[in-house]
PDB file of C-alpha atoms in Angstrom:
ATOM      1  CA  UNK A   1     195.193-107.256 169.638  1.00 95.00           C
ATOM      2  CA  UNK A   2     196.846-107.603 172.996  1.00 95.00           C
ATOM      3  CA  UNK A   3     197.388-105.121 175.811  1.00 94.00           C
ATOM      4  CA  UNK A   4     201.068-105.202 174.879  1.00 95.00           C
ATOM      5  CA  UNK A   5     200.072-103.670 171.491  1.00 95.00           C
ATOM      6  CA  UNK A   6     198.849-100.398 173.022  1.00 96.00           C
ATOM      7  CA  UNK A   7     201.809 -98.325 171.791  1.00 95.00           C
ATOM      8  CA  UNK A   8     201.584 -99.471 168.156  1.00 95.00           C
ATOM      9  CA  UNK A   9     197.784 -99.213 168.139  1.00 96.00           C
ATOM     10  CA  UNK A  10     197.941 -95.708 169.596  1.00 95.00           C
ATOM     11  CA  UNK A  11     200.545 -94.674 166.986  1.00 95.00           C
ATOM     12  CA  UNK A  12     198.320 -96.065 164.210  1.00 95.00           C
ATOM     13  CA  UNK A  13     195.178 -94.352 165.518  1.00 95.00           C
ATOM     14  CA  UNK A  14     197.098 -91.104 166.002  1.00 94.00           C
ATOM     15  CA  UNK A  15     198.372 -91.124 162.420  1.00 94.00           C
ATOM     16  CA  UNK A  16     194.927 -92.046 161.061  1.00 94.00           C
ATOM     17  CA  UNK A  17     193.123 -89.274 162.953  1.00 91.00           C
ATOM     18  CA  UNK A  18     195.827 -86.677 162.371  1.00 92.00           C
ATOM     19  CA  UNK A  19     195.629 -87.253 158.616  1.00 92.00           C
ATOM     20  CA  UNK A  20     191.861 -86.691 158.708  1.00 90.00           C
ATOM     21  CA  UNK A  21     191.289 -84.046 161.368  1.00 89.00           C
ATOM     22  CA  UNK A  22     194.728 -82.691 162.210  1.00 91.00           C
ATOM     23  CA  UNK A  23     195.166 -84.222 165.668  1.00 90.00           C
ATOM     24  CA  UNK A  24     194.936 -87.511 167.512  1.00 89.00           C
ATOM     25  CA  UNK A  25     191.739 -88.233 169.431  1.00 87.00           C
ATOM     26  CA  UNK A  26     193.308 -91.049 171.426  1.00 89.00           C
ATOM     27  CA  UNK A  27     195.736 -91.453 174.308  1.00 93.00           C
ATOM     28  CA  UNK A  28     197.654 -94.587 175.270  1.00 94.00           C
ATOM     29  CA  UNK A  29     195.531 -94.793 178.442  1.00 94.00           C
ATOM     30  CA  UNK A  30     192.341 -94.539 176.411  1.00 94.00           C
ATOM     31  CA  UNK A  31     193.468 -97.310 174.072  1.00 95.00           C
ATOM     32  CA  UNK A  32     194.429 -99.539 177.017  1.00 96.00           C
ATOM     33  CA  UNK A  33     191.080 -98.914 178.716  1.00 95.00           C
ATOM     34  CA  UNK A  34     189.236 -99.727 175.477  1.00 93.00           C
ATOM     35  CA  UNK A  35     191.124-103.025 175.189  1.00 95.00           C
ATOM     36  CA  UNK A  36     190.172-103.872 178.783  1.00 95.00           C
ATOM     37  CA  UNK A  37     186.441-103.461 178.065  1.00 92.00           C
ATOM     38  CA  UNK A  38     184.748-106.703 179.187  1.00 91.00           C
ATOM     39  CA  UNK A  39     182.495-106.574 176.104  1.00 89.00           C
ATOM     40  CA  UNK A  40     185.587-106.982 173.915  1.00 92.00           C
ATOM     41  CA  UNK A  41     187.201-110.411 173.614  1.00 94.00           C
ATOM     42  CA  UNK A  42     190.650-109.608 172.260  1.00 96.00           C
ATOM     43  CA  UNK A  43     191.206-113.048 170.708  1.00 95.00           C
ATOM     44  CA  UNK A  44     188.012-113.037 168.622  1.00 95.00           C
ATOM     45  CA  UNK A  45     186.804-109.421 168.429  1.00 96.00           C
ATOM     46  CA  UNK A  46     189.935-107.526 167.345  1.00 97.00           C
ATOM     47  CA  UNK A  47     192.220-107.394 164.315  1.00 97.00           C
ATOM     48  CA  UNK A  48     195.521-105.701 163.485  1.00 97.00           C
ATOM     49  CA  UNK A  49     197.120-105.539 160.042  1.00 97.00           C
ATOM     50  CA  UNK A  50     200.879-104.945 159.955  1.00 95.00           C
ATOM     51  CA  UNK A  51     203.214-103.807 157.216  1.00 94.00           C
ATOM     52  CA  UNK A  52     206.597-104.672 158.676  1.00 92.00           C
ATOM     53  CA  UNK A  53     206.521-103.388 162.254  1.00 88.00           C
ATOM     54  CA  UNK A  54     203.891-100.706 161.595  1.00 90.00           C
ATOM     55  CA  UNK A  55     200.158-101.173 162.078  1.00 95.00           C
ATOM     56  CA  UNK A  56     198.344-100.174 158.865  1.00 96.00           C
ATOM     57  CA  UNK A  57     194.860-101.233 159.947  1.00 97.00           C
ATOM     58  CA  UNK A  58     192.834-102.098 163.004  1.00 97.00           C
ATOM     59  CA  UNK A  59     189.299-103.199 163.736  1.00 97.00           C
ATOM     60  CA  UNK A  60     187.123-104.179 166.667  1.00 96.00           C
ATOM     61  CA  UNK A  61     183.642-105.595 167.143  1.00 95.00           C
ATOM     62  CA  UNK A  62     182.164-104.822 170.558  1.00 92.00           C
ATOM     63  CA  UNK A  63     178.980-106.578 171.640  1.00 87.00           C
ATOM     64  CA  UNK A  64     176.341-104.413 173.232  1.00 82.00           C
ATOM     65  CA  UNK A  65     173.780-105.471 175.824  1.00 77.00           C
ATOM     66  CA  UNK A  66     171.046-105.450 173.190  1.00 83.00           C
ATOM     67  CA  UNK A  67     170.817-107.022 169.730  1.00 86.00           C
ATOM     68  CA  UNK A  68     173.540-104.668 168.595  1.00 87.00           C
ATOM     69  CA  UNK A  69     177.276-104.627 167.937  1.00 89.00           C
ATOM     70  CA  UNK A  70     179.487-101.594 167.523  1.00 90.00           C
ATOM     71  CA  UNK A  71     182.375-101.917 165.110  1.00 93.00           C
ATOM     72  CA  UNK A  72     185.390 -99.703 164.486  1.00 93.00           C
ATOM     73  CA  UNK A  73     187.727 -99.902 161.494  1.00 96.00           C
ATOM     74  CA  UNK A  74     190.744 -97.689 160.871  1.00 94.00           C
ATOM     75  CA  UNK A  75     193.068 -97.793 157.884  1.00 96.00           C
ATOM     76  CA  UNK A  76     194.245 -95.249 155.351  1.00 93.00           C
ATOM     77  CA  UNK A  77     194.422 -98.085 152.800  1.00 95.00           C
ATOM     78  CA  UNK A  78     191.024 -98.821 151.245  1.00 95.00           C
ATOM     79  CA  UNK A  79     191.856-102.494 150.566  1.00 96.00           C
ATOM     80  CA  UNK A  80     192.947-103.057 154.164  1.00 97.00           C
ATOM     81  CA  UNK A  81     189.923-101.144 155.483  1.00 96.00           C
ATOM     82  CA  UNK A  82     187.578-103.233 153.317  1.00 96.00           C
ATOM     83  CA  UNK A  83     189.132-106.509 154.483  1.00 97.00           C
ATOM     84  CA  UNK A  84     188.868-105.417 158.125  1.00 97.00           C
ATOM     85  CA  UNK A  85     185.312-104.173 157.659  1.00 96.00           C
ATOM     86  CA  UNK A  86     184.245-107.568 156.308  1.00 96.00           C
ATOM     87  CA  UNK A  87     185.681-109.314 159.368  1.00 96.00           C
ATOM     88  CA  UNK A  88     184.218-106.815 161.819  1.00 95.00           C
ATOM     89  CA  UNK A  89     180.745-106.967 160.228  1.00 94.00           C
ATOM     90  CA  UNK A  90     180.780-110.781 160.276  1.00 94.00           C
ATOM     91  CA  UNK A  91     181.798-110.876 163.943  1.00 95.00           C
ATOM     92  CA  UNK A  92     179.386-108.082 164.841  1.00 92.00           C
ATOM     93  CA  UNK A  93     176.498-109.973 163.251  1.00 91.00           C
ATOM     94  CA  UNK A  94     177.439-113.068 165.272  1.00 92.00           C
ATOM     95  CA  UNK A  95     177.558-111.051 168.494  1.00 91.00           C
ATOM     96  CA  UNK A  96     174.308-109.182 167.844  1.00 90.00           C
ATOM     97  CA  UNK A  97     172.511-112.385 166.815  1.00 90.00           C
ATOM     98  CA  UNK A  98     173.583-114.094 170.063  1.00 90.00           C
ATOM     99  CA  UNK A  99     172.255-111.117 172.031  1.00 89.00           C
ATOM    100  CA  UNK A 100     169.037-111.094 169.985  1.00 89.00           C
ATOM    101  CA  UNK A 101     168.386-114.748 170.776  1.00 89.00           C
ATOM    102  CA  UNK A 102     168.925-114.121 174.491  1.00 88.00           C
ATOM    103  CA  UNK A 103     166.602-111.120 174.539  1.00 86.00           C
ATOM    104  CA  UNK A 104     163.991-112.419 172.093  1.00 88.00           C
ATOM    105  CA  UNK A 105     164.656-109.632 169.570  1.00 87.00           C
ATOM    106  CA  UNK A 106     164.124-110.436 165.919  1.00 85.00           C
ATOM    107  CA  UNK A 107     166.397-107.745 164.455  1.00 87.00           C
ATOM    108  CA  UNK A 108     170.079-106.991 164.863  1.00 87.00           C
ATOM    109  CA  UNK A 109     171.946-103.728 164.326  1.00 87.00           C
ATOM    110  CA  UNK A 110     175.587-103.221 163.472  1.00 88.00           C
ATOM    111  CA  UNK A 111     176.902 -99.708 164.040  1.00 88.00           C
ATOM    112  CA  UNK A 112     180.144 -98.467 162.460  1.00 90.00           C
ATOM    113  CA  UNK A 113     181.760 -95.321 163.807  1.00 87.00           C
ATOM    114  CA  UNK A 114     183.243 -92.943 161.222  1.00 86.00           C
ATOM    115  CA  UNK A 115     184.774 -89.518 161.200  1.00 85.00           C
ATOM    116  CA  UNK A 116     182.859 -87.310 158.792  1.00 81.00           C
ATOM    117  CA  UNK A 117     186.176 -86.350 157.186  1.00 86.00           C
ATOM    118  CA  UNK A 118     186.783 -89.972 156.167  1.00 87.00           C
ATOM    119  CA  UNK A 119     185.541 -90.362 152.608  1.00 85.00           C
ATOM    120  CA  UNK A 120     186.769 -93.936 152.103  1.00 89.00           C
ATOM    121  CA  UNK A 121     184.957 -95.731 154.925  1.00 90.00           C
ATOM    122  CA  UNK A 122     181.422 -94.521 154.063  1.00 88.00           C
ATOM    123  CA  UNK A 123     181.797 -95.842 150.515  1.00 90.00           C
ATOM    124  CA  UNK A 124     183.087 -99.189 151.814  1.00 93.00           C
ATOM    125  CA  UNK A 125     180.195 -99.373 154.285  1.00 91.00           C
ATOM    126  CA  UNK A 126     177.612 -98.605 151.605  1.00 89.00           C
ATOM    127  CA  UNK A 127     179.127-101.289 149.323  1.00 91.00           C
ATOM    128  CA  UNK A 128     178.370-103.725 152.144  1.00 90.00           C
ATOM    129  CA  UNK A 129     174.738-102.666 152.555  1.00 87.00           C
ATOM    130  CA  UNK A 130     175.206-100.240 155.431  1.00 86.00           C
ATOM    131  CA  UNK A 131     173.393 -96.917 155.485  1.00 82.00           C
ATOM    132  CA  UNK A 132     175.036 -93.724 156.656  1.00 74.00           C
ATOM    133  CA  UNK A 133     172.535 -92.879 159.344  1.00 66.00           C
ATOM    134  CA  UNK A 134     173.383 -90.109 161.775  1.00 59.00           C
ATOM    135  CA  UNK A 135     175.767 -87.264 162.397  1.00 54.00           C
ATOM    136  CA  UNK A 136     176.644 -86.436 165.955  1.00 54.00           C
ATOM    137  CA  UNK A 137     178.812 -83.442 166.707  1.00 48.00           C
ATOM    138  CA  UNK A 138     181.949 -84.521 168.479  1.00 44.00           C
ATOM    139  CA  UNK A 139     184.083 -81.511 169.004  1.00 35.00           C
ATOM    140  CA  UNK A 140     185.798 -80.587 166.791  1.00 36.00           C
ATOM    141  CA  UNK A 141     185.261 -83.605 164.521  1.00 36.00           C
ATOM    142  CA  UNK A 142     181.865 -85.066 163.762  1.00 36.00           C
ATOM    143  CA  UNK A 143     181.230 -88.772 163.854  1.00 40.00           C
ATOM    144  CA  UNK A 144     179.058 -90.410 161.228  1.00 42.00           C
ATOM    145  CA  UNK A 145     177.527 -93.784 161.949  1.00 45.00           C
ATOM    146  CA  UNK A 146     177.061 -96.433 159.307  1.00 47.00           C
ATOM    147  CA  UNK A 147     174.318 -98.839 160.263  1.00 48.00           C
ATOM    148  CA  UNK A 148     172.862-102.031 158.961  1.00 50.00           C
ATOM    149  CA  UNK A 149     169.923-103.988 160.289  1.00 47.00           C
ATOM    150  CA  UNK A 150     168.861-107.513 159.627  1.00 48.00           C
ATOM    151  CA  UNK A 151     166.884-110.412 160.951  1.00 48.00           C
ATOM    152  CA  UNK A 152     168.337-112.580 163.660  1.00 47.00           C
ATOM    153  CA  UNK A 153     168.367-115.890 161.836  1.00 48.00           C
ATOM    154  CA  UNK A 154     169.236-119.433 162.800  1.00 43.00           C
ATOM    155  CA  UNK A 155     172.776-120.264 163.885  1.00 40.00           C
ATOM    156  CA  UNK A 156     175.317-120.434 161.063  1.00 38.00           C
ATOM    157  CA  UNK A 157     176.403-123.887 159.985  1.00 34.00           C
ATOM    158  CA  UNK A 158     179.660-122.631 158.571  1.00 36.00           C
ATOM    159  CA  UNK A 159     180.934-120.480 155.719  1.00 36.00           C
ATOM    160  CA  UNK A 160     178.584-119.925 152.843  1.00 30.00           C
TER     161      UNK A 160
END
């Protein structure tokens, strides 16, 4: 993602949310501010999937100040969402493990935000070992969080 992608990202997020809850939760300013978050490195922590000129999927992995990473994945296409979720989880684990080493923590947590109306993403998350953990009311749509925890292991030596 790049700041110049704000319009297409906002259109994608608007269509995704509108299909699930009947309205868009995002504004162009909100998307731009999210992309400016210093905890988000656009080159390594974000993904866009295009079909022609239209965005059909997006994902981010945002490092937290603890041994945690927060990931977001949006796509109406289950195959695209699954591909993005794999990338976001992998990057989130890297981020959380780096933070765990710095803080001396021995566990990492990856948190995935979901709208409760989304029935595809929870199944994809569970297939990847995540547990649907909490419901928080977010007017008028609720957000469900998928969460996975693991040990902060030694640095990766490459793909396995």
